[in-house]
């Protein structure tokens, strides 16, 4: 395998760049935010994305998708990161569909994947329970009662919770927090009795919510796979999700950097453009170097998903840790190099900082993934 | 069987029959690799034999054209040869500045006569070359060099001083930047000449480094003679050639950044212990190691990506400009961590107990990586100006 995009992926990149630059830009995000939009994305724009096939890029052809793989989806996510494009691409396509594909039964896949790919349904993952991302710490309960399960949980950071048609809920059917055994996954419709959702207003103006399951009764056919055995497939889902988000963070970081370079080439102080000062030039060049490393590790991780690489977890944590680090640096330098105007709401650079921090947290931050990278490395 | 399979099969058989057993033992460092020359340093008796056998097939420099002593192999064949050599642990038969630096410059800028005269002895390991670039007053500001070459009709007389000349005391010939004209800008008037070090006007004096070794020399020219036929390119074209050659030097140095070997993290666990979950006991050191390993992985992926982009016909992208900077900074970090992990054992300077001070000497030597061949600061200037298009002050 060579570490370059193939022709199909390059075409996808070009069409995504063109579409998002006109239809789902930072200005559109501002519009959604200012109008207090409940959905947090524009359904008409989402429909167009679906019509271009984006909702099914990584869904296997057998289930109604395009089967282009995750490298293809990553290319689109990178462009979405550049424009801070708001859509259910992350929640439903990257994470929801992947969860169903990895965890689901044959009939769940048949029922849901084609519907996601066609944009008819949205599915999102309900996993995180505390302030920190820590999937093994899940303590929500799934108590078997005859053929049914009764779910009790309070889930945070549920992306696009408001617009979801169903949730992949992770709960414990046995074991204790920290155990890999005992985790189970359930596909729970949003209208299930006892399920409620509340919108949370997050710093990046994207839709996110808390989902509460107060003794939600589901039948055995909601169970994904077998009870207590969800960990391996969940881990793969989370690895893929982390890699996809890393691709989005790459786009965000590159865009923040390019906007910042454009600014320091124009802004004058002391009678010259500030980009001529070595104090800024060396920091810019260092950041450029880090961005080049970021490009490589993201592409390597995306290709590892499509190649079923046995070292996927190591590469997933490497990619997410590296991109958390680089997005932090790019967004921080973005503000600093913009100077005073970087602190104003009027300038867009602050929006990149805000989105960067949410993406860093989602699916595990720098510290989570660097720790995991080291653990996998045997130290 | 495809052609490449046949090539692999024949290569395998030939290596099996011709690579001496002693040349299948791992090298402990790049100082172990045979460098040839009129006065070769021979650590193992079979080194010249192995070099000679490989040179006969052109395999000391397999990717160079056959007419200049190379193997004329395609990229794919070179890869197969490397793989087959790795398979039996065969050492590279020869490495030298002639191969890594002068050769590429001569192939691009040299005349046919120069290529035919100088490249085959490089391939056969007969002539060892050194590089005359830096001067006491021309380090990062290399173009301000002052070593003079005065036109004497059929030859130049060279006067001046070079410094940081690697292995000048052991080299047979030098490729040297000299000033043939003082009238224009500092970049103009520089020329690239080749001459024999074995002559009365040349003196090389080794410089002892903080690491205790003396790989570099001060080199003095007092009416040294260079034949005009050994001027490479035109008079005044030296800076262009020098820059081209520097890219090769930087590639060579940046490869240090991918130095693998045993995982530092695992070594640290063995020496310092782990907690119940297998994490290195000192969490702060562990984070530094993990960040280093992460950056090494991402850097290697970048070298791989840039190589693949070139192969895919996308050309050498801007990412290559970071290699020297990032690779050397990584190597310095690696060496700092080696000290932290090794503790007392890493600080020993001599004696068997301390492996002759290997760890600390390598650490000390690594400090020069971000200075030689263009400092990190110069590299960042280049990225800022050439890649990012930021203006001069």
XYZ file of C-alpha atoms in Angstrom, chain B residues 102-308:
207
model
C 29.723 14.106 -4.584
C 28.275 11.403 -6.837
C 24.786 12.922 -7.144
C 26.342 16.346 -7.792
C 28.676 15.008 -10.492
C 25.872 13.050 -12.135
C 23.896 16.281 -12.389
C 26.551 18.918 -13.021
C 29.738 17.085 -14.053
C 31.139 16.748 -17.564
C 31.306 13.333 -19.196
C 35.086 13.241 -18.648
C 34.650 14.102 -14.961
C 32.045 11.395 -14.471
C 34.232 8.795 -16.168
C 37.291 9.837 -14.182
C 35.800 10.161 -10.710
C 32.692 7.988 -10.381
C 34.160 4.516 -11.023
C 36.843 4.879 -8.286
C 34.049 5.933 -5.906
C 32.105 2.773 -6.780
C 35.188 0.624 -6.244
C 36.005 2.328 -2.952
C 39.426 3.398 -4.216
C 39.173 7.091 -3.513
C 37.743 8.550 -0.328
C 36.328 12.062 -0.570
C 35.810 14.886 1.889
C 33.751 18.039 1.670
C 35.304 21.514 1.904
C 32.428 23.827 2.729
C 32.423 25.667 6.077
C 35.071 28.183 7.025
C 35.824 29.872 10.345
C 33.833 32.947 9.251
C 31.348 31.146 7.011
C 29.145 28.730 8.973
C 25.413 29.276 8.634
C 26.339 32.133 6.321
C 28.154 29.723 4.033
C 28.062 31.995 0.978
C 30.422 34.455 2.633
C 33.255 31.944 2.246
C 36.663 33.430 1.442
C 38.966 30.572 0.368
C 40.527 31.918 -2.814
C 41.198 30.174 -6.119
C 43.522 32.163 -8.374
C 43.498 31.438 -12.075
C 46.902 30.188 -13.261
C 45.913 29.241 -16.791
C 45.530 25.461 -16.679
C 45.067 25.319 -12.911
C 44.010 27.256 -9.822
C 46.084 28.016 -6.760
C 43.992 27.587 -3.650
C 44.625 29.580 -0.469
C 42.529 29.743 2.672
C 41.070 27.629 5.445
C 38.147 25.244 5.783
C 36.723 23.923 9.013
C 34.419 21.043 9.993
C 35.854 19.101 7.075
C 34.694 15.580 7.880
C 37.528 13.039 7.810
C 39.869 15.393 5.918
C 42.789 13.643 7.591
C 41.705 10.348 6.071
C 40.399 11.495 2.717
C 42.208 11.305 -0.620
C 40.410 14.011 -2.542
C 38.262 16.999 -1.630
C 35.268 18.641 -3.283
C 35.666 22.212 -2.303
C 33.852 25.534 -2.533
C 36.229 28.336 -3.469
C 35.926 31.974 -4.443
C 36.972 32.644 -8.028
C 35.488 36.128 -8.169
C 35.047 38.877 -5.597
C 33.251 41.478 -7.659
C 29.586 40.425 -7.551
C 27.225 39.446 -4.731
C 28.510 36.873 -2.249
C 26.558 34.052 -3.938
C 28.218 34.800 -7.247
C 31.882 34.078 -7.701
C 31.763 30.756 -5.848
C 33.075 27.733 -7.743
C 33.102 24.003 -7.095
C 36.484 22.333 -7.614
C 37.981 18.917 -6.980
C 41.579 18.303 -6.001
C 43.922 15.759 -4.507
C 44.604 16.133 -0.775
C 47.968 14.410 -1.162
C 50.030 17.466 -2.030
C 52.337 19.800 -0.119
C 49.909 22.750 0.048
C 47.240 20.856 2.025
C 47.250 20.318 5.797
C 44.446 18.668 7.781
C 44.315 18.973 11.560
C 41.693 16.922 13.454
C 39.409 18.755 15.921
C 38.657 16.987 19.157
C 34.916 17.151 19.889
C 33.039 17.127 23.214
C 32.279 13.484 22.467
C 36.003 12.693 22.477
C 36.085 11.674 18.834
C 37.616 13.678 16.008
C 35.567 13.216 12.889
C 36.163 16.799 11.744
C 39.281 18.721 10.751
C 40.570 22.171 10.204
C 41.991 22.145 6.692
C 44.562 24.635 5.460
C 45.407 25.420 1.837
C 48.689 27.117 1.076
C 49.098 27.334 -2.689
C 47.327 24.015 -3.162
C 46.816 23.146 -6.806
C 43.574 22.226 -8.564
C 43.611 21.384 -12.246
C 41.075 23.347 -14.256
C 39.642 20.212 -15.780
C 38.376 19.509 -12.252
C 36.217 22.598 -12.064
C 32.662 21.215 -11.902
C 30.119 23.225 -13.884
C 31.047 26.767 -14.816
C 33.067 29.238 -12.811
C 30.603 30.977 -10.497
C 28.125 28.080 -10.555
C 29.403 26.706 -7.254
C 26.555 27.968 -5.101
C 23.937 26.194 -7.202
C 25.889 22.952 -6.992
C 26.507 23.432 -3.279
C 22.800 23.867 -2.554
C 21.921 20.771 -4.572
C 24.533 18.782 -2.732
C 23.358 20.085 0.641
C 19.921 18.614 0.017
C 21.634 15.212 -0.195
C 23.628 15.859 2.944
C 20.477 16.899 4.782
C 18.637 13.791 3.643
C 21.471 11.708 5.019
C 21.426 13.494 8.373
C 17.632 13.524 8.695
C 17.556 9.748 8.361
C 18.925 9.692 11.923
C 15.417 10.695 12.978
C 14.050 7.312 12.051
C 16.693 5.354 13.965
C 14.640 2.542 15.350
C 16.219 -0.163 17.443
C 14.672 -1.483 20.582
C 11.717 0.445 21.967
C 12.911 3.002 24.450
C 9.762 2.457 26.497
C 10.388 -1.253 26.910
C 14.013 -0.671 27.840
C 12.862 1.832 30.430
C 10.408 -0.673 31.906
C 13.161 -3.279 32.162
C 15.500 -0.899 33.923
C 13.094 1.121 36.045
C 10.096 -1.096 36.625
C 6.404 -0.863 35.879
C 3.210 -0.547 37.894
C 0.601 -3.300 38.173
C -0.848 -2.379 34.768
C 2.554 -2.444 33.076
C 2.987 1.326 32.907
C 6.471 2.691 33.413
C 6.648 3.760 37.042
C 7.671 7.346 36.417
C 4.683 8.801 34.596
C 6.430 11.984 33.593
C 9.307 10.203 31.899
C 6.758 7.867 30.338
C 4.949 10.790 28.742
C 8.176 12.135 27.249
C 9.020 8.710 25.857
C 5.536 8.260 24.431
C 5.605 11.679 22.785
C 9.013 10.871 21.327
C 7.801 7.511 19.976
C 4.672 9.135 18.589
C 6.657 11.805 16.776
C 9.078 9.207 15.457
C 6.182 7.183 14.063
C 4.637 10.264 12.436
C 8.012 11.384 11.083
C 8.710 7.972 9.546
C 5.239 8.037 8.004
C 6.092 11.429 6.525
C 9.315 10.140 4.957
C 7.301 7.234 3.570
C 4.548 9.522 2.259
C 6.964 11.890 0.548
C 8.749 8.929 -1.051
C 5.429 7.520 -2.265
